[in-house]
PDB file of C-alpha atoms in Angstrom:
ATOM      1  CA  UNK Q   1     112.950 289.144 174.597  1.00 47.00           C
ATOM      2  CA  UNK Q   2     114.482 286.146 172.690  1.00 51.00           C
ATOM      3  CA  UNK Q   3     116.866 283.437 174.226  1.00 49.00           C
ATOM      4  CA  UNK Q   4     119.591 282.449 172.221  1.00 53.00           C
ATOM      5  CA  UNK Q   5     121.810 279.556 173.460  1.00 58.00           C
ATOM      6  CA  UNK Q   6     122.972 281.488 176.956  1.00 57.00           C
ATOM      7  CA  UNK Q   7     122.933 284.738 174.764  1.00 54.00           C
ATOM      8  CA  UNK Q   8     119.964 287.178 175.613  1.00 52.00           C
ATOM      9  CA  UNK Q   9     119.083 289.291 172.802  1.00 54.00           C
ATOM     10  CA  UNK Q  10     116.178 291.994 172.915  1.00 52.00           C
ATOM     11  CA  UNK Q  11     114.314 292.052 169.863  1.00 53.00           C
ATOM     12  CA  UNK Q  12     110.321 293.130 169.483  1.00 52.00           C
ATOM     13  CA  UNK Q  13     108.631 293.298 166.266  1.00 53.00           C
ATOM     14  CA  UNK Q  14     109.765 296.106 165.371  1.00 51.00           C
ATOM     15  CA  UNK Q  15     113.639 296.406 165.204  1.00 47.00           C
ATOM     16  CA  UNK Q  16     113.801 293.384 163.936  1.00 49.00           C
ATOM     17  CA  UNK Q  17     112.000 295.089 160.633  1.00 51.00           C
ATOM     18  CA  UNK Q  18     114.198 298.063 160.968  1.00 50.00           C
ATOM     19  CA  UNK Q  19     117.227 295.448 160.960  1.00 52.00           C
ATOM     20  CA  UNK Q  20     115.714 293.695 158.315  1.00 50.00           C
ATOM     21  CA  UNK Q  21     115.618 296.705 156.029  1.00 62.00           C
ATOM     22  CA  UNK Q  22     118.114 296.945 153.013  1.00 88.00           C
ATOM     23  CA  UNK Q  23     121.296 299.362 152.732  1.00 90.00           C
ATOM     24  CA  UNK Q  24     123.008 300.756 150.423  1.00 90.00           C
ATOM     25  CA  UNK Q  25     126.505 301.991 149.480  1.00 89.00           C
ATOM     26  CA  UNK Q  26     127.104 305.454 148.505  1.00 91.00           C
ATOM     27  CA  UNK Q  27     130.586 306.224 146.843  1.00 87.00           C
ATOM     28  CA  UNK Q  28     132.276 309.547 147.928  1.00 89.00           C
ATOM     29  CA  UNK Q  29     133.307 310.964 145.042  1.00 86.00           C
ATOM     30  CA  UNK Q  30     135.001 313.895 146.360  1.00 82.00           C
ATOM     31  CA  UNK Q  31     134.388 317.440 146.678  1.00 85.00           C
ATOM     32  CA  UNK Q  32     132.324 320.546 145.064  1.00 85.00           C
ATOM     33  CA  UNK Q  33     132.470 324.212 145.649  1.00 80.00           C
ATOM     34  CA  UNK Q  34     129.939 325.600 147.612  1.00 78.00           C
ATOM     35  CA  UNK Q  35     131.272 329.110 146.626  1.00 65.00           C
ATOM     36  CA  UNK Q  36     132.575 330.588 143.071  1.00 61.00           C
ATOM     37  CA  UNK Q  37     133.193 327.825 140.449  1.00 59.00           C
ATOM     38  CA  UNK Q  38     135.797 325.001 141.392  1.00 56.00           C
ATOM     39  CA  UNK Q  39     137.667 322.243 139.840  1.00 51.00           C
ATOM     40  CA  UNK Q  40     135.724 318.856 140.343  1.00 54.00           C
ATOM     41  CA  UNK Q  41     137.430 316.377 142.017  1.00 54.00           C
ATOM     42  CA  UNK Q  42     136.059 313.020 141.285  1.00 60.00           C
ATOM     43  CA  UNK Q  43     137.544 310.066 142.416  1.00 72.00           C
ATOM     44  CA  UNK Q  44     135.853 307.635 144.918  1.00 78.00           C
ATOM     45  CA  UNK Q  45     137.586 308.482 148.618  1.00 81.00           C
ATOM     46  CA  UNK Q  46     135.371 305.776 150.385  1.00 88.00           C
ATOM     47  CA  UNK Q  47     131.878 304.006 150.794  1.00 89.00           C
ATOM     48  CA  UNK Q  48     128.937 304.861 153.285  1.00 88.00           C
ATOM     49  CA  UNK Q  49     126.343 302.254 153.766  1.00 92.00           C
ATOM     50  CA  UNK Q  50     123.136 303.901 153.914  1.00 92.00           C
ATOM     51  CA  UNK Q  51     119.755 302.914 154.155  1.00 91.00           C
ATOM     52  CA  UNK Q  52     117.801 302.243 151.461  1.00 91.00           C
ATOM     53  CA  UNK Q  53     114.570 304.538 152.940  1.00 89.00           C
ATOM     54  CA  UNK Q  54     116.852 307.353 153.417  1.00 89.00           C
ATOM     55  CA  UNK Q  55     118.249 307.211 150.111  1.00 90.00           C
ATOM     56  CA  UNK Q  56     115.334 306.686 148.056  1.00 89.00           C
ATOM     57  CA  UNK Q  57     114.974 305.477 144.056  1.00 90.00           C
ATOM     58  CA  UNK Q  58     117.936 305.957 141.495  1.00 91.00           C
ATOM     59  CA  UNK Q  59     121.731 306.336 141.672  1.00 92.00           C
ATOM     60  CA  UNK Q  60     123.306 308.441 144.443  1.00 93.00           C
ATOM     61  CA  UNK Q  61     126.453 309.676 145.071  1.00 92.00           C
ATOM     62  CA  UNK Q  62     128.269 311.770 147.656  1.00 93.00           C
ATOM     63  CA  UNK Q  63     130.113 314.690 147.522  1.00 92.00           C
ATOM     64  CA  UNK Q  64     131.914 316.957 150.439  1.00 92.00           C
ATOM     65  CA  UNK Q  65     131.151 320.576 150.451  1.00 93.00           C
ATOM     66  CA  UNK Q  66     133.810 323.315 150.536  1.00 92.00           C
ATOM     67  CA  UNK Q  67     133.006 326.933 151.064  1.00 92.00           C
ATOM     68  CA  UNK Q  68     129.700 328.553 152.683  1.00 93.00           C
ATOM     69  CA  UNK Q  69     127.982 329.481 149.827  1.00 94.00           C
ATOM     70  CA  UNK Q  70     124.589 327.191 150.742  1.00 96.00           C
ATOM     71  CA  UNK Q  71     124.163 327.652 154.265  1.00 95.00           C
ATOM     72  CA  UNK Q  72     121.335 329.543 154.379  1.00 96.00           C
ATOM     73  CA  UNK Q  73     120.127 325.658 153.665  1.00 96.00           C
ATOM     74  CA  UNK Q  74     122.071 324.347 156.137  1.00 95.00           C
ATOM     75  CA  UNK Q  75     125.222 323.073 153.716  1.00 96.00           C
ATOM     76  CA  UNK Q  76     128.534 323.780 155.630  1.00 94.00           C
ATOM     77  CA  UNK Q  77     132.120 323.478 154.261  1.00 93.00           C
ATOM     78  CA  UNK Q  78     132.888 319.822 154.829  1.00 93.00           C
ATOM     79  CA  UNK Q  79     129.090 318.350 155.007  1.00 95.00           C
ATOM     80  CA  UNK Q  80     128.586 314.993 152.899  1.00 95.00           C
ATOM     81  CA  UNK Q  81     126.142 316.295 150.493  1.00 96.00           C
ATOM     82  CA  UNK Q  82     123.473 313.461 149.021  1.00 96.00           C
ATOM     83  CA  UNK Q  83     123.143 313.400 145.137  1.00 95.00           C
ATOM     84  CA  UNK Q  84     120.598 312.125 143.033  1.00 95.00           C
ATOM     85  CA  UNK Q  85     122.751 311.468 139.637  1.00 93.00           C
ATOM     86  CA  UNK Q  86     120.164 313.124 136.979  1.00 95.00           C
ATOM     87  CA  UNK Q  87     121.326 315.532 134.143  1.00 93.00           C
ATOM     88  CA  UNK Q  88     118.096 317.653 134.101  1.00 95.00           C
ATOM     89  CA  UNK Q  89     116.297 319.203 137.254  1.00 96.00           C
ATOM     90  CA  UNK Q  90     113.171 321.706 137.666  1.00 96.00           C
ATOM     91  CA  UNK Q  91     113.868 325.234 138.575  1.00 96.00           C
ATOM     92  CA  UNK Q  92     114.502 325.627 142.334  1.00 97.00           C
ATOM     93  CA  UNK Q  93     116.350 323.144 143.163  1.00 98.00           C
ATOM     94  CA  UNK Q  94     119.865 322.573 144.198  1.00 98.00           C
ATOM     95  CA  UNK Q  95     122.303 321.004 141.732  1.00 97.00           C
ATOM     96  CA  UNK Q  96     125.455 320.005 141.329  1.00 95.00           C
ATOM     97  CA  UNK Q  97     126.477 322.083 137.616  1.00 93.00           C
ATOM     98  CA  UNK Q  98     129.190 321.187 135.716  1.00 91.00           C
ATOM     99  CA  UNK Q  99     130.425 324.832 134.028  1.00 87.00           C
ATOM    100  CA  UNK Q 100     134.158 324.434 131.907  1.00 85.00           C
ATOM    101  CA  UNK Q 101     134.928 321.916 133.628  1.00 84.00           C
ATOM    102  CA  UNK Q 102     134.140 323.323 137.168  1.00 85.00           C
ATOM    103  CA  UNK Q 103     131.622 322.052 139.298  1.00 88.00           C
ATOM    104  CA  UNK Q 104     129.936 323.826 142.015  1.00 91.00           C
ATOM    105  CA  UNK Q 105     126.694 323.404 144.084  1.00 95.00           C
ATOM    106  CA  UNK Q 106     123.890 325.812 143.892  1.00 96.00           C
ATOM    107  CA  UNK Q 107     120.434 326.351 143.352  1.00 97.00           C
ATOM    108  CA  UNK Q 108     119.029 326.098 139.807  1.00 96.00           C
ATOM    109  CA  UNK Q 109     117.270 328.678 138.027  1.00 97.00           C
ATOM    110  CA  UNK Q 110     116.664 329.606 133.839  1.00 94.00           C
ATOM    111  CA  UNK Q 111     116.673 332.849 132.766  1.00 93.00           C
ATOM    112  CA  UNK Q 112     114.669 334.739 129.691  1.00 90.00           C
ATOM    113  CA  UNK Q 113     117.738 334.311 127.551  1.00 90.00           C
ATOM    114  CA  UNK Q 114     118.458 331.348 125.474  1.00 89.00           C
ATOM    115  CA  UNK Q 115     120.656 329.050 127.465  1.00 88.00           C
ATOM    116  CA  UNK Q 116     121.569 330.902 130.111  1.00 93.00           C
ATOM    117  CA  UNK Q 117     120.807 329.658 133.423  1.00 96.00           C
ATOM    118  CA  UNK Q 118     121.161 332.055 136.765  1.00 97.00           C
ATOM    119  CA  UNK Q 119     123.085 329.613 139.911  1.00 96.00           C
ATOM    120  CA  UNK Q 120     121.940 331.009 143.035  1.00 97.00           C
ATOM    121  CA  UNK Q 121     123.806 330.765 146.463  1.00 96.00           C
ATOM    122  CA  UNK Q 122     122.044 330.564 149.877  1.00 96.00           C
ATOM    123  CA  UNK Q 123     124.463 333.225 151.380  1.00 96.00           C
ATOM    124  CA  UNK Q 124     123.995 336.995 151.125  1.00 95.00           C
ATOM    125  CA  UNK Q 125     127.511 337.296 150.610  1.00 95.00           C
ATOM    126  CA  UNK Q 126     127.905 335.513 147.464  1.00 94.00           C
ATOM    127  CA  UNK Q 127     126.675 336.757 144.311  1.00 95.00           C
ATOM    128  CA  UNK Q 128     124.555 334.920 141.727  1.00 96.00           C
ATOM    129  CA  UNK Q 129     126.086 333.182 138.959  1.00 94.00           C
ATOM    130  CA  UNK Q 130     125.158 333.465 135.590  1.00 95.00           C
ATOM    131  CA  UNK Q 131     126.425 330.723 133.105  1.00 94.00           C
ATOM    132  CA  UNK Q 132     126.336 330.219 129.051  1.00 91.00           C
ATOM    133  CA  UNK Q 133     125.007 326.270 129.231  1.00 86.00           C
ATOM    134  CA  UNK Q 134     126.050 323.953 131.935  1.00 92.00           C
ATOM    135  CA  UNK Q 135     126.074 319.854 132.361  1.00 93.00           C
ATOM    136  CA  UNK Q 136     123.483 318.904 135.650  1.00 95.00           C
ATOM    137  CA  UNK Q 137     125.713 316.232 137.345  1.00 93.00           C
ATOM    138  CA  UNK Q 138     122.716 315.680 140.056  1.00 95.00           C
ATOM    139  CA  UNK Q 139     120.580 317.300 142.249  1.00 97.00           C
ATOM    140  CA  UNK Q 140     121.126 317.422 146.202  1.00 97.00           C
ATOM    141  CA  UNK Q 141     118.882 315.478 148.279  1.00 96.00           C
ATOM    142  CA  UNK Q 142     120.241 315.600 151.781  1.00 95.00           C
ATOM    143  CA  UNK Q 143     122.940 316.543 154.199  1.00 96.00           C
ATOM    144  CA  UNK Q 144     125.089 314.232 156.601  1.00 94.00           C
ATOM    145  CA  UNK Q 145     126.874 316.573 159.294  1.00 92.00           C
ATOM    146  CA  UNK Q 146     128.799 315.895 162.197  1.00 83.00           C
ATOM    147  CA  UNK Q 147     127.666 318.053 165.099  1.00 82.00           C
ATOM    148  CA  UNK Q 148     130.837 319.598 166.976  1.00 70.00           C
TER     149      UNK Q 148
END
């Protein structure tokens, strides 16, 4: 426990390294479909200060999900969705592609034919997408939820 002036203030060790740790601020950029091909919306809504050993190494940005598409990995319509900004990714992982103009969120996988790539939902519902070329935008590194 440290005095301070008529102030108490607990403080071991410890927190005061977790205090001490840096943060870092994550634009919203808007949404992406989690569901067939939508429109991306990208203008920055607000800022989240994160910290830096959540976040990791390289630009991030955030986007909110619409649809149910990626649940089955825990992605519900109107999670903030964690993006590493990359324009290549390894097979497997989840991506934000940018198709026509239309972005959408969805796990990454090549096919046997010259540039066509196979975008896979988590949902049994949904059907896979197959797509002539796309742009990577990113690829999804974590979820922020609200619990209800």
């Amino acid at each position: 426990i440290e005095y301070n002036g008529g102030r108490r203030r607990i403080s071991t060790e410890r927190t005061q390294k977790i205090a001490d740790t840096g943060y870092v601020s994550v634009a919203v950029v808007g949404s992406v479909a989690c569901g067939p091909l939508g429109f991306a919306e990208e203008n920055i809504e607000e800022y989240f200060r994160l910290p830096a050993s959540f976040v990791g190494e390289g630009t991030f940005f955030l986007l909110k999900a619409r649809g149910q598409s990626m649940k089955g990995v825990g992605i519900d319509d109107g999670d903030l969705v964690l993006v590493r900004s990359q324009n290549e990714a390894e097979e497997g992982k989840i991506i934000v592609a940018l198709v026509d103009g239309e972005a959408t969120l969805k796990r990454f996988y090549k096919t046997d034919r010259e540039g066509v790539f196979r975008l896979h939902p988590e949902n049994p519902e949904y059907d896979d997408i197959y797509v002539h070329g796309l742009q990577i935008q990113g690829v999804a590194t974590s979820v922020i939820k609200k619990l209800q």
